[in-house]
Short mmCIF file of C-alpha atoms in Angstrom, two decimals:
data_model
loop_
_atom_site.label_atom_id
_atom_site.label_comp_id
_atom_site.label_asym_id
_atom_site.label_seq_id
_atom_site.Cartn_x
_atom_site.Cartn_y
_atom_site.Cartn_z
CA UNK A 1 0.00 0.00 0.00
CA UNK A 2 0.99 3.64 -0.18
CA UNK A 3 0.86 5.92 2.80
CA UNK A 4 -2.08 7.95 4.10
CA UNK A 5 -1.37 11.44 5.50
CA UNK A 6 -2.47 12.03 9.08
CA UNK A 7 -4.35 15.37 9.10
CA UNK A 8 -3.95 18.13 11.63
CA UNK A 9 -0.16 18.17 12.02
CA UNK A 10 2.47 20.80 11.23
CA UNK A 11 5.04 18.36 9.82
CA UNK A 12 3.95 15.59 7.42
CA UNK A 13 2.93 12.39 9.21
CA UNK A 14 2.63 9.52 6.73
CA UNK A 15 0.81 6.37 7.85
CA UNK A 16 1.30 2.83 6.42
CA UNK A 17 -1.88 1.43 7.95
CA UNK A 18 -5.51 2.41 8.33
CA UNK A 19 -5.27 5.71 10.26
CA UNK A 20 -8.73 5.10 11.73
CA UNK A 21 -7.52 1.80 13.14
CA UNK A 22 -4.80 3.43 15.26
CA UNK A 23 -5.69 3.47 18.95
CA UNK A 24 -6.68 7.00 20.07
CA UNK A 25 -3.78 7.35 22.53
CA UNK A 26 -1.27 6.50 19.81
CA UNK A 27 -2.94 8.81 17.29
CA UNK A 28 -2.68 11.68 19.77
CA UNK A 29 1.01 10.88 20.31
CA UNK A 30 1.58 11.09 16.56
CA UNK A 31 -0.12 14.48 16.41
CA UNK A 32 2.01 15.67 19.33
CA UNK A 33 5.16 14.56 17.51
CA UNK A 34 4.08 16.21 14.26
CA UNK A 35 3.58 19.50 16.12
CA UNK A 36 7.17 19.73 17.41
CA UNK A 37 9.10 22.58 15.75
CA UNK A 38 12.20 20.44 15.11
CA UNK A 39 10.39 17.64 13.27
CA UNK A 40 10.96 17.35 9.52
CA UNK A 41 8.50 14.48 9.13
CA UNK A 42 7.17 11.25 10.61
CA UNK A 43 6.61 7.82 9.04
CA UNK A 44 4.18 5.54 10.87
CA UNK A 45 4.66 1.81 10.41
CA UNK A 46 1.80 -0.74 10.22
CA UNK A 47 2.76 -2.18 13.63
CA UNK A 48 2.19 1.18 15.33
CA UNK A 49 0.92 1.21 18.92
CA UNK A 50 1.01 3.38 22.03
CA UNK A 51 4.34 3.88 23.79
CA UNK A 52 5.99 6.16 26.32
CA UNK A 53 6.26 9.64 24.77
CA UNK A 54 6.55 8.42 21.19
CA UNK A 55 4.57 5.60 19.63
CA UNK A 56 6.20 2.25 18.96
CA UNK A 57 6.38 1.84 15.20
CA UNK A 58 7.29 5.46 14.44
CA UNK A 59 10.15 6.93 12.43
CA UNK A 60 10.89 10.55 13.29
CA UNK A 61 13.22 12.81 11.32
CA UNK A 62 14.38 15.87 13.29
CA UNK A 63 16.58 18.81 12.36
CA UNK A 64 19.28 19.67 14.90
CA UNK A 65 17.45 17.86 17.70
CA UNK A 66 16.68 14.41 19.06
CA UNK A 67 14.15 13.12 21.58
CA UNK A 68 15.47 10.26 23.75
CA UNK A 69 11.91 9.00 24.31
CA UNK A 70 11.60 8.63 20.52
CA UNK A 71 14.36 6.02 20.72
CA UNK A 72 12.95 4.16 23.70
CA UNK A 73 14.56 2.82 26.85
CA UNK A 74 15.94 -0.36 25.29
CA UNK A 75 18.51 1.45 23.18
CA UNK A 76 19.72 -0.60 20.23
CA UNK A 77 17.14 -3.36 20.63
CA UNK A 78 16.99 -5.42 17.46
CA UNK A 79 17.18 -8.74 15.67
CA UNK A 80 19.82 -11.15 14.41
CA UNK A 81 19.36 -14.22 12.24
CA UNK A 82 21.48 -16.70 10.33
CA UNK A 83 20.60 -19.41 7.81
CA UNK A 84 22.16 -22.80 8.39
CA UNK A 85 23.02 -25.66 6.04
CA UNK A 86 20.59 -27.93 7.93
CA UNK A 87 17.08 -28.95 6.99
CA UNK A 88 14.17 -30.01 9.16
CA UNK A 89 15.14 -33.65 8.76
CA UNK A 90 18.49 -32.94 10.44
CA UNK A 91 16.96 -31.64 13.65
CA UNK A 92 16.76 -33.97 16.67
CA UNK A 93 13.43 -35.60 17.41
CA UNK A 94 13.54 -34.23 20.97
CA UNK A 95 13.21 -30.46 20.50
CA UNK A 96 12.60 -30.05 24.24
CA UNK A 97 16.17 -31.20 24.88
CA UNK A 98 17.44 -28.70 22.31
CA UNK A 99 15.50 -25.91 24.04
CA UNK A 100 17.04 -26.87 27.39
CA UNK A 101 20.53 -26.78 25.91
CA UNK A 102 19.91 -23.28 24.57
CA UNK A 103 18.56 -22.12 27.95
CA UNK A 104 21.59 -23.64 29.70
CA UNK A 105 23.98 -21.80 27.37
CA UNK A 106 22.25 -18.38 27.30
CA UNK A 107 20.84 -16.79 30.47
CA UNK A 108 17.28 -15.47 30.08
CA UNK A 109 14.99 -13.13 31.98
CA UNK A 110 16.72 -11.28 34.83
CA UNK A 111 19.59 -13.76 34.91
CA UNK A 112 23.17 -12.81 34.11
CA UNK A 113 26.39 -14.72 33.58
CA UNK A 114 28.56 -15.67 36.55
CA UNK A 115 31.45 -13.87 34.86
CA UNK A 116 31.95 -11.72 31.78
CA UNK A 117 32.20 -13.37 28.38
CA UNK A 118 35.76 -13.77 27.08
CA UNK A 119 35.35 -13.14 23.33
CA UNK A 120 38.48 -15.16 22.62
CA UNK A 121 36.76 -18.29 23.92
CA UNK A 122 33.61 -18.04 21.80
CA UNK A 123 34.00 -19.73 18.43
CA UNK A 124 32.76 -17.63 15.54
CA UNK A 125 32.53 -14.37 17.52
CA UNK A 126 34.06 -11.20 16.11
CA UNK A 127 37.29 -10.40 17.97
CA UNK A 128 37.90 -6.78 17.03
CA UNK A 129 37.37 -3.76 19.25
CA UNK A 130 36.39 -5.33 22.56
CA UNK A 131 39.03 -3.63 24.72
CA UNK A 132 38.34 -0.19 23.23
CA UNK A 133 34.60 -0.74 23.64
CA UNK A 134 34.85 -1.47 27.37
CA UNK A 135 37.32 1.39 27.97
CA UNK A 136 34.61 3.78 26.76
CA UNK A 137 32.39 2.70 29.68
CA UNK A 138 34.34 5.11 31.90
CA UNK A 139 33.11 8.03 29.73
CA UNK A 140 29.41 7.24 30.19
CA UNK A 141 26.96 9.10 32.46
CA UNK A 142 28.38 9.19 35.98
CA UNK A 143 25.19 7.61 37.32
CA UNK A 144 25.97 4.24 35.73
CA UNK A 145 29.58 3.93 36.93
CA UNK A 146 28.67 1.29 39.53
CA UNK A 147 26.93 -0.85 36.89
CA UNK A 148 30.07 -1.86 35.01
CA UNK A 149 30.20 -5.38 36.45
CA UNK A 150 26.53 -6.00 35.79
CA UNK A 151 26.82 -4.69 32.23
CA UNK A 152 29.71 -7.06 31.55
CA UNK A 153 27.93 -10.06 33.08
CA UNK A 154 24.70 -9.33 31.19
CA UNK A 155 26.45 -9.20 27.82
CA UNK A 156 25.35 -12.29 25.91
CA UNK A 157 22.05 -12.66 27.78
CA UNK A 158 18.51 -12.52 26.43
CA UNK A 159 16.31 -10.61 28.86
CA UNK A 160 12.54 -11.04 29.08
CA UNK A 161 9.32 -9.60 27.70
CA UNK A 162 9.12 -9.88 23.93
CA UNK A 163 12.77 -10.94 23.58
CA UNK A 164 13.31 -14.45 22.25
CA UNK A 165 15.61 -17.04 20.70
CA UNK A 166 14.17 -19.26 17.98
CA UNK A 167 14.97 -22.18 15.74
CA UNK A 168 12.93 -21.68 12.57
CA UNK A 169 12.15 -23.48 9.32
CA UNK A 170 11.94 -21.69 5.99
CA UNK A 171 8.49 -21.92 4.41
CA UNK A 172 7.95 -22.55 0.70
CA UNK A 173 10.26 -22.01 -2.25
CA UNK A 174 13.37 -23.96 -3.23
CA UNK A 175 14.78 -23.78 0.32
CA UNK A 176 11.66 -24.98 2.12
CA UNK A 177 12.62 -26.70 5.35
CA UNK A 178 15.96 -24.94 5.71
CA UNK A 179 16.83 -24.26 9.35
CA UNK A 180 17.41 -20.68 10.55
CA UNK A 181 18.49 -19.37 13.96
CA UNK A 182 17.01 -16.08 15.13
CA UNK A 183 17.05 -13.90 18.22
CA UNK A 184 15.64 -10.61 19.50
CA UNK A 185 17.30 -8.63 22.30
CA UNK A 186 18.74 -5.23 23.18
CA UNK A 187 21.04 -3.35 25.54
CA UNK A 188 19.74 -5.00 28.73
CA UNK A 189 19.70 -3.01 31.96
CA UNK A 190 22.55 -0.66 31.05
CA UNK A 191 20.68 0.72 28.02
CA UNK A 192 17.58 1.29 30.15
CA UNK A 193 19.59 3.05 32.87
CA UNK A 194 21.23 5.39 30.36
CA UNK A 195 17.97 6.13 28.55
CA UNK A 196 16.01 6.97 31.72
CA UNK A 197 18.70 9.35 32.95
CA UNK A 198 18.78 11.24 29.66
CA UNK A 199 14.97 11.36 29.34
CA UNK A 200 14.83 12.95 32.81
CA UNK A 201 17.59 15.42 31.87
CA UNK A 202 15.75 16.46 28.71
CA UNK A 203 12.47 17.03 30.57
CA UNK A 204 14.23 19.54 32.85
CA UNK A 205 15.53 21.77 30.02
CA UNK A 206 13.77 25.17 29.65
CA UNK A 207 13.06 24.85 25.93
CA UNK A 208 10.91 21.78 26.65
CA UNK A 209 8.60 23.49 29.14
CA UNK A 210 5.62 24.06 26.83
CA UNK A 211 5.62 20.80 24.89
CA UNK A 212 2.29 18.95 24.47
CA UNK A 213 3.94 15.92 26.12
CA UNK A 214 7.00 16.40 28.33
CA UNK A 215 8.10 12.86 27.49
CA UNK A 216 8.89 14.19 23.99
CA UNK A 217 11.53 16.53 25.41
CA UNK A 218 14.49 17.00 23.07
CA UNK A 219 18.17 17.76 23.20
CA UNK A 220 19.39 20.46 20.82
CA UNK A 221 22.47 20.21 18.63
CA UNK A 222 25.57 21.98 19.88
CA UNK A 223 24.70 21.66 23.57
CA UNK A 224 26.55 19.65 26.23
CA UNK A 225 23.37 17.68 26.91
CA UNK A 226 23.13 16.57 23.28
CA UNK A 227 26.80 15.64 23.18
CA UNK A 228 26.46 13.57 26.37
CA UNK A 229 23.37 11.78 25.08
CA UNK A 230 24.90 10.95 21.71
CA UNK A 231 28.04 9.60 23.38
CA UNK A 232 26.01 7.29 25.60
CA UNK A 233 23.58 6.42 22.80
CA UNK A 234 26.29 5.26 20.38
CA UNK A 235 27.87 3.15 23.13
CA UNK A 236 24.55 1.52 24.09
CA UNK A 237 23.74 0.78 20.46
CA UNK A 238 27.09 -0.96 20.13
CA UNK A 239 26.47 -2.85 23.38
CA UNK A 240 23.17 -4.13 21.99
CA UNK A 241 24.82 -5.21 18.73
CA UNK A 242 27.62 -7.02 20.56
CA UNK A 243 25.11 -8.58 22.95
CA UNK A 244 23.29 -10.17 20.01
CA UNK A 245 26.57 -11.18 18.37
CA UNK A 246 27.65 -13.09 21.50
CA UNK A 247 24.31 -14.85 21.79
CA UNK A 248 24.20 -15.77 18.12
CA UNK A 249 27.72 -17.20 18.25
CA UNK A 250 26.85 -19.21 21.38
CA UNK A 251 23.61 -20.40 19.77
CA UNK A 252 25.49 -21.52 16.65
CA UNK A 253 27.88 -23.46 18.85
CA UNK A 254 25.02 -25.16 20.72
CA UNK A 255 23.71 -26.46 17.41
CA UNK A 256 27.22 -27.36 16.24
CA UNK A 257 27.72 -29.53 19.33
CA UNK A 258 24.69 -31.60 18.37
CA UNK A 259 25.16 -31.49 14.59
CA UNK A 260 28.86 -31.01 13.77
CA UNK A 261 28.22 -30.95 10.02
CA UNK A 262 26.36 -27.64 10.22
CA UNK A 263 27.68 -24.56 8.41
CA UNK A 264 26.35 -21.02 8.54
CA UNK A 265 25.71 -18.23 6.05
CA UNK A 266 26.59 -14.61 6.81
CA UNK A 267 24.41 -13.37 9.71
CA UNK A 268 21.80 -10.64 9.29
CA UNK A 269 21.49 -8.05 12.06
CA UNK A 270 19.41 -4.89 12.47
CA UNK A 271 18.54 -2.43 15.23
CA UNK A 272 14.95 -1.28 15.63
CA UNK A 273 15.32 1.20 18.55
CA UNK A 274 18.05 3.62 17.53
CA UNK A 275 19.23 6.90 16.00
CA UNK A 276 21.00 7.41 12.67
CA UNK A 277 22.35 10.46 10.85
CA UNK A 278 20.74 10.52 7.38
CA UNK A 279 19.94 12.96 4.56
CA UNK A 280 16.62 13.35 2.73
CA UNK A 281 15.88 15.97 0.05
CA UNK A 282 19.25 17.52 0.80
CA UNK A 283 18.40 18.03 4.49
CA UNK A 284 20.56 16.41 7.17
CA UNK A 285 18.38 14.91 9.88
CA UNK A 286 18.64 12.71 12.94
CA UNK A 287 16.29 9.78 12.32
CA UNK A 288 14.94 7.93 15.35
CA UNK A 289 13.44 4.53 14.69
CA UNK A 290 11.42 3.28 17.65
CA UNK A 291 10.05 -0.09 16.67
CA UNK A 292 11.20 0.24 13.07
CA UNK A 293 14.10 -1.06 10.98
CA UNK A 294 16.13 0.63 8.28
CA UNK A 295 14.95 -0.57 4.87
CA UNK A 296 17.27 1.23 2.47
CA UNK A 297 17.43 -0.20 -1.03
CA UNK A 298 19.02 -3.64 -0.76
CA UNK A 299 19.23 -3.64 3.05
CA UNK A 300 18.42 -7.01 4.58
CA UNK A 301 16.19 -6.92 7.64
CA UNK A 302 14.13 -9.10 9.96
CA UNK A 303 10.44 -8.64 10.80
CA UNK A 304 9.14 -11.12 13.42
CA UNK A 305 5.55 -11.95 14.25
CA UNK A 306 4.93 -13.64 17.60
CA UNK A 307 5.90 -16.84 19.41
CA UNK A 308 3.31 -18.89 17.52
CA UNK A 309 3.18 -17.35 14.06
CA UNK A 310 6.33 -16.68 12.03
CA UNK A 311 8.85 -14.15 10.81
CA UNK A 312 10.11 -12.63 7.59
CA UNK A 313 13.53 -11.93 6.18
CA UNK A 314 13.12 -8.86 3.98
CA UNK A 315 15.05 -6.65 1.57
CA UNK A 316 14.46 -2.90 1.70
CA UNK A 317 13.06 -0.98 -1.26
CA UNK A 318 14.54 2.34 -0.11
CA UNK A 319 11.28 4.29 0.02
CA UNK A 320 12.21 7.88 0.97
CA UNK A 321 8.62 8.72 1.99
CA UNK A 322 9.12 6.31 4.90
CA UNK A 323 12.69 7.52 5.54
CA UNK A 324 13.83 4.15 4.16
CA UNK A 325 12.17 2.23 7.00
CA UNK A 326 9.84 -0.69 7.70
CA UNK A 327 8.09 -2.21 10.71
CA UNK A 328 10.03 -4.05 13.40
CA UNK A 329 7.41 -6.76 13.84
CA UNK A 330 3.71 -7.40 14.07
CA UNK A 331 3.20 -4.92 16.90
CA UNK A 332 0.96 -5.39 19.91
CA UNK A 333 -2.80 -5.02 19.55
CA UNK A 334 -3.45 -5.26 23.28
CA UNK A 335 -1.47 -4.40 26.39
CA UNK A 336 0.23 -7.04 28.50
CA UNK A 337 -2.34 -6.53 31.26
CA UNK A 338 -5.25 -6.92 28.84
CA UNK A 339 -3.67 -10.08 27.39
CA UNK A 340 -3.39 -11.63 30.87
CA UNK A 341 -7.01 -10.75 31.62
CA UNK A 342 -8.24 -12.13 28.29
CA UNK A 343 -6.29 -15.37 27.87
CA UNK A 344 -5.08 -18.29 29.97
CA UNK A 345 -2.54 -21.07 29.63
CA UNK A 346 -4.95 -23.26 27.66
CA UNK A 347 -5.24 -20.51 25.06
CA UNK A 348 -1.47 -20.16 24.98
CA UNK A 349 -0.99 -23.90 24.44
CA UNK A 350 -3.51 -23.91 21.60
CA UNK A 351 -1.99 -20.88 19.86
CA UNK A 352 1.57 -22.23 20.13
CA UNK A 353 0.75 -25.79 19.09
CA UNK A 354 3.69 -27.35 17.28
CA UNK A 355 6.21 -24.97 18.87
CA UNK A 356 8.56 -26.19 21.61
CA UNK A 357 8.30 -23.28 24.07
CA UNK A 358 7.11 -22.18 27.48
CA UNK A 359 3.35 -22.52 27.86
CA UNK A 360 2.98 -21.27 31.44
CA UNK A 361 1.27 -18.26 32.99
CA UNK A 362 4.53 -16.28 32.96
CA UNK A 363 4.36 -15.78 29.18
CA UNK A 364 0.59 -15.49 28.59
CA UNK A 365 1.12 -11.78 27.88
CA UNK A 366 3.19 -12.88 24.84
CA UNK A 367 0.37 -15.00 23.39
CA UNK A 368 0.08 -14.62 19.59
CA UNK A 369 -3.44 -13.14 19.82
CA UNK A 370 -2.01 -10.16 21.73
CA UNK A 371 -0.23 -9.16 18.51
CA UNK A 372 -1.46 -7.89 15.18
CA UNK A 373 -1.75 -10.24 12.21
CA UNK A 374 1.80 -10.36 10.80
CA UNK A 375 0.48 -11.34 7.34
CA UNK A 376 -1.63 -8.19 7.18
CA UNK A 377 1.24 -6.07 8.53
CA UNK A 378 3.46 -7.35 5.72
CA UNK A 379 0.82 -6.54 3.09
CA UNK A 380 0.57 -2.98 4.34
CA UNK A 381 4.26 -2.34 3.71
CA UNK A 382 4.84 -4.04 0.37
CA UNK A 383 6.14 -0.73 -0.99
CA UNK A 384 8.75 -0.62 1.80
CA UNK A 385 10.21 -4.15 1.65
CA UNK A 386 10.16 -7.30 -0.42
CA UNK A 387 10.03 -10.71 1.25
CA UNK A 388 13.20 -12.81 0.92
CA UNK A 389 12.13 -15.69 3.17
CA UNK A 390 9.16 -16.64 5.34
CA UNK A 391 10.13 -18.49 8.51
CA UNK A 392 8.13 -20.49 11.06
CA UNK A 393 9.54 -21.31 14.50
CA UNK A 394 9.72 -24.84 15.90
CA UNK A 395 11.62 -23.83 19.07
CA UNK A 396 11.09 -20.57 20.95
CA UNK A 397 13.03 -19.61 24.09
CA UNK A 398 11.68 -16.78 26.27
CA UNK A 399 12.75 -15.26 29.55
#
């Protein structure tokens, strides 16, 4: 589909879904964003839903300013995936045992590692830049200085909520049945700690006093506050990328231990909560993608559904109207609280039939019915991405 303009905003707000289907709270957030004087334009993805300050599923281009709430608290959250040489027939009959091995190798939920990962001991993990990366921790916001040990021990861990690790099978086409590994995670507690400190700092600045929503407070270019935020932001985005790289390498090794013949293609990785410096129509802007991936022409990306549906590997079409972006997933259609009130463990078991995963009360809020229809979401953005592969999970690990 092509976009629909959202009326009543100063800057153009282009919507890749039915604008009348957007929940009222989210629609008001979009109007608030479009009214900000620094905003060049907004692209609204089909997975859009209400978030803190800025909607999830929004792409905001600003001139000489950035809003930390438009990035989100899980800075650098994103996806990684890799295609293997295996097919469904190669997988062990006991997928429950495979899930346990993954959970033993990668801490989930609030858990962390007993000691920091030594990159030199992880087969297949990139070796460059680790010492320089950790030295930069000393330059971060003074309020996180005591969190160094925790940040190191949480590197290579999954987290909870909508984060996951999956073993998937490719659907249809000449490679039907090919095994993929996929995971979704971010910058763990350290990213959240940095984000919350900078959101609070932005709210206190005088130029943000009269905003329609103080959570949309911005930092302005050329100020110490902007410099400090960008320093911490770039570090947290790299932390998130390295976090996924460690987990993916460990996950590949778990499978290699069981099936030594396996080989791997080049991994695909993409952030979907981050900031990038980009240029559109000759104007340099800071683009925040909160629940959106970059989909420049030829860019490979990952768009997941939910723990019982499937995911898509996509290639960007480079649509400038959307600031070369696409959705980051299906997007929630109900809150976690509403999902828990609406569904129970029997519903969860029925909706995740055929998937080796948790089916207990602790993950009912992640039930597939709490999310939008990923097939419809993909149809709504066919001018933003083309589908490379459709995947369906057979193992899903959650915190």
